[in-house]
mmCIF file of C-alpha atoms and ligand atoms in Angstrom:
data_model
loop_
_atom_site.group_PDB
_atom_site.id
_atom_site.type_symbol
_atom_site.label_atom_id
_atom_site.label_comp_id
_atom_site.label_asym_id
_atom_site.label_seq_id
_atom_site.Cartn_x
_atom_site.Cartn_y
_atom_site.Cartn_z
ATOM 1 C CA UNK A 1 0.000 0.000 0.000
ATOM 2 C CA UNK A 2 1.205 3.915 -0.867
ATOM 3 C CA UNK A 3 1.893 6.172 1.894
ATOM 4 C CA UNK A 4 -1.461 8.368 1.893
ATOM 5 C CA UNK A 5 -1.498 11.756 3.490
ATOM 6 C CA UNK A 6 -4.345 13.972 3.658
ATOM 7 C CA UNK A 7 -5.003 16.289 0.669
ATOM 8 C CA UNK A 8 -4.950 19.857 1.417
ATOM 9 C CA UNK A 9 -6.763 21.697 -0.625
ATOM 10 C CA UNK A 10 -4.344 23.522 -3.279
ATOM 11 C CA UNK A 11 -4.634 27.436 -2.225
ATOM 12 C CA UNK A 12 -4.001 28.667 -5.527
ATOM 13 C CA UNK A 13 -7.053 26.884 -7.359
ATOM 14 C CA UNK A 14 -10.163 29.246 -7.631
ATOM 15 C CA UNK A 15 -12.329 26.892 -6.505
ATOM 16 C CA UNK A 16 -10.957 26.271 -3.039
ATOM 17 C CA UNK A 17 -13.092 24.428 -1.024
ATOM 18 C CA UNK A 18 -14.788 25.138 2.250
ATOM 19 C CA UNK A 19 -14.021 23.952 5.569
ATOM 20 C CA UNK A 20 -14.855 20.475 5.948
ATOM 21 C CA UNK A 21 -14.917 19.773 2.256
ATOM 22 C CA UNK A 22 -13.367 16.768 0.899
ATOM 23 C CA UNK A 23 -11.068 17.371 -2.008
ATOM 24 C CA UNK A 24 -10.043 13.949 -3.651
ATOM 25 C CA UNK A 25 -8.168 15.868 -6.680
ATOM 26 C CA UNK A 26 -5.781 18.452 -6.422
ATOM 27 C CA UNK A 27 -3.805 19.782 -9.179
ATOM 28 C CA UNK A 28 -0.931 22.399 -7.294
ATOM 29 C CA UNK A 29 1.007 24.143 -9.564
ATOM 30 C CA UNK A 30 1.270 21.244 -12.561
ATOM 31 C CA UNK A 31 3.564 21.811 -15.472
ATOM 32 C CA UNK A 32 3.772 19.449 -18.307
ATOM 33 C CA UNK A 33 6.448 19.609 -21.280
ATOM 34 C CA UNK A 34 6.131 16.809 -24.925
ATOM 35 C CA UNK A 35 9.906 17.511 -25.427
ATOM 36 C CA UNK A 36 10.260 21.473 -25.915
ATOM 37 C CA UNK A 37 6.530 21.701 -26.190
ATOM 38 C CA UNK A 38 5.426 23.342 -22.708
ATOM 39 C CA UNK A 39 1.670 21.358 -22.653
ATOM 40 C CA UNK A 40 0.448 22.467 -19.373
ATOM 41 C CA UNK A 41 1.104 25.250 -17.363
ATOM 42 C CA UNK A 42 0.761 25.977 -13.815
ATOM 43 C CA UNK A 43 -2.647 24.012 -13.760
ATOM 44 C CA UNK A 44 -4.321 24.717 -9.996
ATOM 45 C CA UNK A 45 -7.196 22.580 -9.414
ATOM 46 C CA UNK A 46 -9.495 21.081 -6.706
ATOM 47 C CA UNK A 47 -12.283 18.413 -7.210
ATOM 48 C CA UNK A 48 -14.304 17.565 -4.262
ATOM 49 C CA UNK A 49 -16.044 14.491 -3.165
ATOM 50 C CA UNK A 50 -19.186 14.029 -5.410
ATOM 51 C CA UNK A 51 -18.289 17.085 -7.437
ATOM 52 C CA UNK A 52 -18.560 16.875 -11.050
ATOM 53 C CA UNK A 53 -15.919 19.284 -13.109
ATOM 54 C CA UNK A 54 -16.842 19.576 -17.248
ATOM 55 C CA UNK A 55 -13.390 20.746 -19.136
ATOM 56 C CA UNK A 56 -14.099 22.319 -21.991
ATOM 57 C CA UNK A 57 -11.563 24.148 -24.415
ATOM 58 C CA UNK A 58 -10.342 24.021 -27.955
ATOM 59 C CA UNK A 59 -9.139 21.157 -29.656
ATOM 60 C CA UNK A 60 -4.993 20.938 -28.474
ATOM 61 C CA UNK A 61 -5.563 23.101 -25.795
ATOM 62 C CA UNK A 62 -4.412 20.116 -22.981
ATOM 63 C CA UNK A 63 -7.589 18.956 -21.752
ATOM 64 C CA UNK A 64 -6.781 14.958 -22.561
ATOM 65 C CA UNK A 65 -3.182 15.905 -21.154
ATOM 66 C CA UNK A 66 -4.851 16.905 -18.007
ATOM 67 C CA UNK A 67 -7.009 14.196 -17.271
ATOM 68 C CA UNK A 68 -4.536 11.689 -18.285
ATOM 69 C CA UNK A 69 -2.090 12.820 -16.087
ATOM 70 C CA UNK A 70 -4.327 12.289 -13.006
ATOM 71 C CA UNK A 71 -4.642 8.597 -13.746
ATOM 72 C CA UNK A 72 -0.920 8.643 -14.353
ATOM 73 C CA UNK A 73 -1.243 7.736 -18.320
ATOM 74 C CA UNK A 74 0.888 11.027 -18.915
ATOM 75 C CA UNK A 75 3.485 12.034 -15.973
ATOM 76 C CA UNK A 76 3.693 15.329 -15.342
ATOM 77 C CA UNK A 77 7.235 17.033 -14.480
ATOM 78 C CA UNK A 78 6.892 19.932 -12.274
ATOM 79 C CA UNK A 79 3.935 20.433 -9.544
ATOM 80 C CA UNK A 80 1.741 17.713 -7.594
ATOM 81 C CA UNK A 81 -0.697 15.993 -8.666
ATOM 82 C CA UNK A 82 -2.278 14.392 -5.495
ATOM 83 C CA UNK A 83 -5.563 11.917 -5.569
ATOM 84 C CA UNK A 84 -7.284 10.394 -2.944
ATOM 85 C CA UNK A 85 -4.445 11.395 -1.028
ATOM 86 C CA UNK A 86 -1.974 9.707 -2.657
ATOM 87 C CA UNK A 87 0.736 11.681 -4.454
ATOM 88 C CA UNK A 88 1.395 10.605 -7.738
ATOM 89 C CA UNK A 89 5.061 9.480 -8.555
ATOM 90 C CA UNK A 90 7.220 7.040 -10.387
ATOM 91 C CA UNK A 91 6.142 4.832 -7.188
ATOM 92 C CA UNK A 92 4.211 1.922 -9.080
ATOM 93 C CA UNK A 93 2.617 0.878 -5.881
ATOM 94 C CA UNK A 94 0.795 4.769 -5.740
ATOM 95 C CA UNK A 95 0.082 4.737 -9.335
ATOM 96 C CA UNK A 96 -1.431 1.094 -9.121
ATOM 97 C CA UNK A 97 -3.235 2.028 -6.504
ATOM 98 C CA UNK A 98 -5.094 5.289 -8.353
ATOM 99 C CA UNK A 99 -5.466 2.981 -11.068
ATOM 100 C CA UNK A 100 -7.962 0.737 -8.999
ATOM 101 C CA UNK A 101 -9.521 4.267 -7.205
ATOM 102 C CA UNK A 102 -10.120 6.255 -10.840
ATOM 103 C CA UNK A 103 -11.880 4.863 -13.553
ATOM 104 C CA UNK A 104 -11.391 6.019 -17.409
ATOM 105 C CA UNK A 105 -13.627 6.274 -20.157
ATOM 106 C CA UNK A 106 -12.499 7.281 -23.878
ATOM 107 C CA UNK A 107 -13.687 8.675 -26.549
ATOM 108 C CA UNK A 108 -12.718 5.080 -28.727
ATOM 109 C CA UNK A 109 -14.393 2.908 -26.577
ATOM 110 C CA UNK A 110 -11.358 0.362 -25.914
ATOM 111 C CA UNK A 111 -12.822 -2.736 -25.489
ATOM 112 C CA UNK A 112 -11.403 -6.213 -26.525
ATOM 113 C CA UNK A 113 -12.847 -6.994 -30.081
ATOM 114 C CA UNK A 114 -11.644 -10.734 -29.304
ATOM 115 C CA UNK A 115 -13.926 -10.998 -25.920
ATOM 116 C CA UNK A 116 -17.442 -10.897 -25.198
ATOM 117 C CA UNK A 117 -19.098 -8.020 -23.193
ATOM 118 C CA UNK A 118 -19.157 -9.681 -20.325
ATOM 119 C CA UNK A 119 -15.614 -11.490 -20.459
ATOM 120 C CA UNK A 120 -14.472 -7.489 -21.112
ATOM 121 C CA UNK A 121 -16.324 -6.623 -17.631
ATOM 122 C CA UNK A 122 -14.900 -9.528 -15.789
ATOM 123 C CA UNK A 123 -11.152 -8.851 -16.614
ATOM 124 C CA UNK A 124 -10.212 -6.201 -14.636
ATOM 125 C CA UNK A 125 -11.643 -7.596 -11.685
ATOM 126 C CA UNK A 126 -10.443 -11.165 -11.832
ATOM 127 C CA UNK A 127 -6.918 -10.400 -12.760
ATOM 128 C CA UNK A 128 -6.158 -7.268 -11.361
ATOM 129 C CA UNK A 129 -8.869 -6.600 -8.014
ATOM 130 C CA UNK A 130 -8.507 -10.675 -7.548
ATOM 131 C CA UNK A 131 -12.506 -11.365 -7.489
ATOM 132 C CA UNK A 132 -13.815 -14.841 -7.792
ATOM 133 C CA UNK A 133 -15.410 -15.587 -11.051
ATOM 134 C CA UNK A 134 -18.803 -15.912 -10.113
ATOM 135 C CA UNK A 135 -18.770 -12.622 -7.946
ATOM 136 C CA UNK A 136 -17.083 -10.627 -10.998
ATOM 137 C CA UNK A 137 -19.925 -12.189 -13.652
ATOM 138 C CA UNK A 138 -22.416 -10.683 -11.050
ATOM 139 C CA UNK A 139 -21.340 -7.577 -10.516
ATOM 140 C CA UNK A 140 -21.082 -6.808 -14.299
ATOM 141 C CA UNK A 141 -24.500 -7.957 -14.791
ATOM 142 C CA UNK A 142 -25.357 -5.745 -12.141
ATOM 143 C CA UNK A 143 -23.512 -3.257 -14.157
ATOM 144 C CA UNK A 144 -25.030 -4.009 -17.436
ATOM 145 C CA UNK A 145 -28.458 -3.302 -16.502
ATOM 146 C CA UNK A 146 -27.563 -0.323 -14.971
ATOM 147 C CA UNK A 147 -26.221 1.117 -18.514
ATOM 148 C CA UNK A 148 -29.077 -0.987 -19.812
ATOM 149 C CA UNK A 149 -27.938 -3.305 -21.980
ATOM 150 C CA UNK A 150 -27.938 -6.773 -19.715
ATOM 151 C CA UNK A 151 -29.079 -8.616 -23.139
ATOM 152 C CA UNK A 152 -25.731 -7.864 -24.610
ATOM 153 C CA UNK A 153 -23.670 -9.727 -22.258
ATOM 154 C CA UNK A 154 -22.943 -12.895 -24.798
ATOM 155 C CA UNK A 155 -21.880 -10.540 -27.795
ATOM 156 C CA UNK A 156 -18.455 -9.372 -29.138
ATOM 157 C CA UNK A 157 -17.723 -5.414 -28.945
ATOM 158 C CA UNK A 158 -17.745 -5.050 -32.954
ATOM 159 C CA UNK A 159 -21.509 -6.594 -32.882
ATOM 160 C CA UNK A 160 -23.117 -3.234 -30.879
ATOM 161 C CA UNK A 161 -23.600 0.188 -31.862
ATOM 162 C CA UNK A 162 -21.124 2.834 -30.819
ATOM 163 C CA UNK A 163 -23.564 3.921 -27.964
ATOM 164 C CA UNK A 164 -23.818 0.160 -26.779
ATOM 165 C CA UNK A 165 -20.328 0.009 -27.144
ATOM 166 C CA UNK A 166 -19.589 2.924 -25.194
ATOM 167 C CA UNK A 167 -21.839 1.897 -22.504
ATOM 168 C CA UNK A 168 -20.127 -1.057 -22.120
ATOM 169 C CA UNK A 169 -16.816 0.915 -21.410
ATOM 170 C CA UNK A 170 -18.243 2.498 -18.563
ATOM 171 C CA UNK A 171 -20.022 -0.412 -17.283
ATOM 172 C CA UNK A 172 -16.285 -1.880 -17.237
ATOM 173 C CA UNK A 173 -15.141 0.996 -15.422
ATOM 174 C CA UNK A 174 -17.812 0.682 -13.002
ATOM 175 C CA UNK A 175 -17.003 -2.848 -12.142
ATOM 176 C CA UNK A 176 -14.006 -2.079 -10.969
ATOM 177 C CA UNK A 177 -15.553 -0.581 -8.183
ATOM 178 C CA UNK A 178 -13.896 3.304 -8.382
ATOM 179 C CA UNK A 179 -14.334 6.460 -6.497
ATOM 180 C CA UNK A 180 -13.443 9.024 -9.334
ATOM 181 C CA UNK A 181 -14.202 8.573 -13.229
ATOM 182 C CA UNK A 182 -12.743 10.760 -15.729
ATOM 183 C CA UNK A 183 -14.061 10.863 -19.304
ATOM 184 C CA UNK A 184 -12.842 11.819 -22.272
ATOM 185 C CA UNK A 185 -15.070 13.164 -24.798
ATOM 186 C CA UNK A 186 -16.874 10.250 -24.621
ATOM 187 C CA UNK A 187 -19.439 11.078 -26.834
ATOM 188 C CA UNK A 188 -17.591 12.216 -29.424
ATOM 189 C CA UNK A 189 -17.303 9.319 -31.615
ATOM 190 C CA UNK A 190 -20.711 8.611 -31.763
ATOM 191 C CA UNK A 191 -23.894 9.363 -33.807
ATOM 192 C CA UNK A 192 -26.026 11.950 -32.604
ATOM 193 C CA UNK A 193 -28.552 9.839 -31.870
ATOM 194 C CA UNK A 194 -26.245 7.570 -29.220
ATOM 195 C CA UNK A 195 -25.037 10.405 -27.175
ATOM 196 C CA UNK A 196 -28.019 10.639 -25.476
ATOM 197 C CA UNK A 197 -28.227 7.292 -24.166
ATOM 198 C CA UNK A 198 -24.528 7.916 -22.692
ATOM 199 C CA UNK A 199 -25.619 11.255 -21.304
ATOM 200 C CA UNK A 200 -28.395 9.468 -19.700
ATOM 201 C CA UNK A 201 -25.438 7.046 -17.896
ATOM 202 C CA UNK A 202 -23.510 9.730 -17.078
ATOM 203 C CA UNK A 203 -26.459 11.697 -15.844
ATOM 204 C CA UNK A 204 -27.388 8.535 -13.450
ATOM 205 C CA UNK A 205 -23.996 8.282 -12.161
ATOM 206 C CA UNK A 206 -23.641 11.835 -11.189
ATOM 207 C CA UNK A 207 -26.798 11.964 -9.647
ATOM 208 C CA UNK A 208 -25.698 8.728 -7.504
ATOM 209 C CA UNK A 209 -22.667 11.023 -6.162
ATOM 210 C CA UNK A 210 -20.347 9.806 -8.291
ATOM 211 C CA UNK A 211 -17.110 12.153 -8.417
ATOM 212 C CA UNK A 212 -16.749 12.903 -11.708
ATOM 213 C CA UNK A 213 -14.441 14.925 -14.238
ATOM 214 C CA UNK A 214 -15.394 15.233 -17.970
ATOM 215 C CA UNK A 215 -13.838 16.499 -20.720
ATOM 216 C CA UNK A 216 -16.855 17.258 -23.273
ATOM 217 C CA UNK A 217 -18.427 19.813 -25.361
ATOM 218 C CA UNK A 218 -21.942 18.823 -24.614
ATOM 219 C CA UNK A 219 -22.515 21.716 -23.061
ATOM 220 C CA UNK A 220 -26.867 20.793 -22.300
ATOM 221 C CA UNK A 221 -25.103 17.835 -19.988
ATOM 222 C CA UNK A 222 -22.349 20.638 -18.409
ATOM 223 C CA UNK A 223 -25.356 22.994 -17.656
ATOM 224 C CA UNK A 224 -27.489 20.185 -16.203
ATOM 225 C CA UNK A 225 -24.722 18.001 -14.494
ATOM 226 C CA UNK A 226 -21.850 19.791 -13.755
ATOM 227 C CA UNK A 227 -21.317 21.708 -10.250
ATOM 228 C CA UNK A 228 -18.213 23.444 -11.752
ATOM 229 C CA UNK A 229 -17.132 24.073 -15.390
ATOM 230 C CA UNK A 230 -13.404 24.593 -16.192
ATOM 231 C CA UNK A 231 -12.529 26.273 -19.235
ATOM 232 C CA UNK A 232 -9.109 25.316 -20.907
ATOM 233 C CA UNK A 233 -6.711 27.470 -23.744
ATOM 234 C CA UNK A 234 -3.223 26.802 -24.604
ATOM 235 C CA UNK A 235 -2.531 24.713 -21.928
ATOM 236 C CA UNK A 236 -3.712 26.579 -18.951
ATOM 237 C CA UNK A 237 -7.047 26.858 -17.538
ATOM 238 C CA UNK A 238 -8.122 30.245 -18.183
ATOM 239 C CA UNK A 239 -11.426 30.536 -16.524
ATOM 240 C CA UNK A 240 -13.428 28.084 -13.923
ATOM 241 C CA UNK A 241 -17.060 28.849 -12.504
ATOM 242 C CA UNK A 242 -20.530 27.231 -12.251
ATOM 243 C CA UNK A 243 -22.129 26.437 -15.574
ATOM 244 C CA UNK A 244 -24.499 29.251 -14.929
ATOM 245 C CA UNK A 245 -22.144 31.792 -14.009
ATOM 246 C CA UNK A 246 -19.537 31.075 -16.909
ATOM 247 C CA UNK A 247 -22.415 30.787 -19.160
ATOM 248 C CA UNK A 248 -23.774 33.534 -18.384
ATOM 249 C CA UNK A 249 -20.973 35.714 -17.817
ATOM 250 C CA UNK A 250 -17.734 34.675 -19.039
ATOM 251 C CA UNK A 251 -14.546 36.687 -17.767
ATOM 252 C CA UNK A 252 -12.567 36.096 -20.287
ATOM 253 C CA UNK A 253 -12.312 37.275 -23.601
ATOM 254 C CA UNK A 254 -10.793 33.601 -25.112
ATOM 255 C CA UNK A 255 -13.785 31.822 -22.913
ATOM 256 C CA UNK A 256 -15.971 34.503 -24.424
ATOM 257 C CA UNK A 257 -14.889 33.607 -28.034
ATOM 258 C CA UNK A 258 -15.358 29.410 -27.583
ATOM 259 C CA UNK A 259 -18.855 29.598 -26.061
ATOM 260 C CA UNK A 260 -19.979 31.942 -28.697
ATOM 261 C CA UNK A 261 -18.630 28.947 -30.984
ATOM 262 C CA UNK A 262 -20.102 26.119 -29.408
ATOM 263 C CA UNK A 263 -23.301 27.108 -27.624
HETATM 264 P P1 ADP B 301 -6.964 18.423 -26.166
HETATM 265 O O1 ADP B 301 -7.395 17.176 -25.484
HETATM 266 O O2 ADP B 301 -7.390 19.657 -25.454
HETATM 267 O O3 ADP B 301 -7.375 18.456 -27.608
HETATM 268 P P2 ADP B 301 -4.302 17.318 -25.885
HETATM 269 O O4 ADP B 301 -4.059 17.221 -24.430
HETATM 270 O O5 ADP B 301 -4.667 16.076 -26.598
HETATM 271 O O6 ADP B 301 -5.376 18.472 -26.157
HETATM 272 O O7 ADP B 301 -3.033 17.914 -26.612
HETATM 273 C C1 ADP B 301 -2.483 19.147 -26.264
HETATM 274 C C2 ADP B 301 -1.310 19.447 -27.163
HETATM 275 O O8 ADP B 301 -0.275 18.523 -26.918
HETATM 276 C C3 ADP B 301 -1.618 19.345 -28.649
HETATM 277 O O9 ADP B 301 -0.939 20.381 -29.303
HETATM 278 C C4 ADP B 301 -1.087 18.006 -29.043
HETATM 279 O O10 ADP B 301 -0.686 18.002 -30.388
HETATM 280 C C5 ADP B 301 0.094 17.856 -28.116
HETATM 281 N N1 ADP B 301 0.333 16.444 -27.781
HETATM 282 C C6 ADP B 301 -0.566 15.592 -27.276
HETATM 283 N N2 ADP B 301 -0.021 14.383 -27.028
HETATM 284 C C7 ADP B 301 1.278 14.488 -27.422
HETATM 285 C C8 ADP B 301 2.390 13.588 -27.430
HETATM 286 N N3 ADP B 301 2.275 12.326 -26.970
HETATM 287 N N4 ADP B 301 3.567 14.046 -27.896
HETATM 288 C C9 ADP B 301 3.702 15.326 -28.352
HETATM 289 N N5 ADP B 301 2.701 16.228 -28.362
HETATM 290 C C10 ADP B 301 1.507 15.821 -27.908
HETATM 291 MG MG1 MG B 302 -8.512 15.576 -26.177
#
């Protein structure tokens, strides 16, 4: 097991919790370079317990950086990255420990084409969480119904639509049991008329208290869902606020410009 020690909230971040507050994310001061290419800059950031963040931002502007490097697929070089109180370094114990804690969605849905649904939910758990067989096949039934596709269990990925598919991704997520999920434009890929049945997930899972960060332009799910939306540009976040404030009245002249674009 990783050394844990309490997160303090990251002073810097505009969206500093109150007293009492849980924060489970914290981004202090995190710097990111791709060789000479300076990705992320001085991101500050706080997620709460049961909060759900939207990132939204212009294509390259670091938002997949971001997320990634809170689940440790991207490491970070300067600042700390610290979740459920573990701080992330090269320590594989603390990043295989996050792993289990923070569950990951993408925009291509990932699954094994050569497995069934179900033998794609039971992986995870067997292998890496240890779970008999017969407790892991329940669970992701359990899960399966809950993203509403329980009759699918017996097919292979490539014989679902994109929404099924995607579904199934975060019913594999979920069966791993985790206490954060981050998305990444997870709708993206799809038809328009799929991303509404993974809204409607996403919705349910929120509403459960699920703490949640999302990188997506679906900006009808930010201003319904989202407690906080954080607005990315060139690698820095440039403006954060409730969907109704930074709707509403935007700051910034570059968050000014993008909504105007996508709303
Ligand atoms: P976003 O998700 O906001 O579109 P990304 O985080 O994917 O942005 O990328 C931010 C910038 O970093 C882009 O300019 C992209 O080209 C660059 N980038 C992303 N991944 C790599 C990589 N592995 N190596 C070099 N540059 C990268
Ligand atoms: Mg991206």
């Amino acid at each position: 097991e990783p050394t844990r020690t309490t997160v303090e909230p990251s002073d810097d971040a505009p969206n500093t919790p109150a007293p009492g507050e849980e924060v489970v994310i914290k981004l202090q001061g995190v710097n990111k370079w791709y060789g000479q290419f300076h990705v992320l800059r001085d991101i500050n950031l706080n997620v709460r317990k049961g909060e759900r963040v939207v990132v939204c931002g212009p294509s390259g502007s670091g938002k997949s950086t971001m997320i990634r490097c809170i689940n440790r697929l991207e490491e970070h070089q300067k600042g700390d990255i610290v979740v459920n109180d573990v701080t992330l370094t090269n320590d594989v114990k603390a990043i295989e420990a996050i792993r289990k804690d923070v569950g990951m969605v993408f925009q291509s849905f990932n699954l094994f084409p050569h497995l069934t649904v179900l033998e794609n939910l039971i992986l995870g758990p067997i292998w890496v969480k240890k779970t008999p067989r017969k407790e892991a096949i329940e669970t992701a039934m359990y899960y399966l119904g809950r993203v509403k596709i329980p009759e699918q269990a017996n097919k292979y990925p490539g014989q679902l639509s994109g929404g099924q598919q995607q579904r199934v991704a975060i019913a594999r997520s979920l069966c791993m049991k985790p206490s954060i999920m981050l998305f990444d434009e997870p709708t993206s890929a799809l038809d328009p008329e799929m991303i509404k049945e993974v809204l409607d997930v996403m919705t349910e899972l929120a509403q459960e208290g699920m703490t949640m960060v999302c990188v997506t332009h679906e900006m009808g799910f930010a201003r319904s869902v989202a407690d906080t939306v954080v607005f990315m540009a060139d690698g820095q976040i440039v403006e954060m606020n409730t969907p109704k404030e930074l709707f509403a009245n935007p700051k910034e002249e570059r968050t000014k410009q993008f909504l105007s674009q996508i709303i």
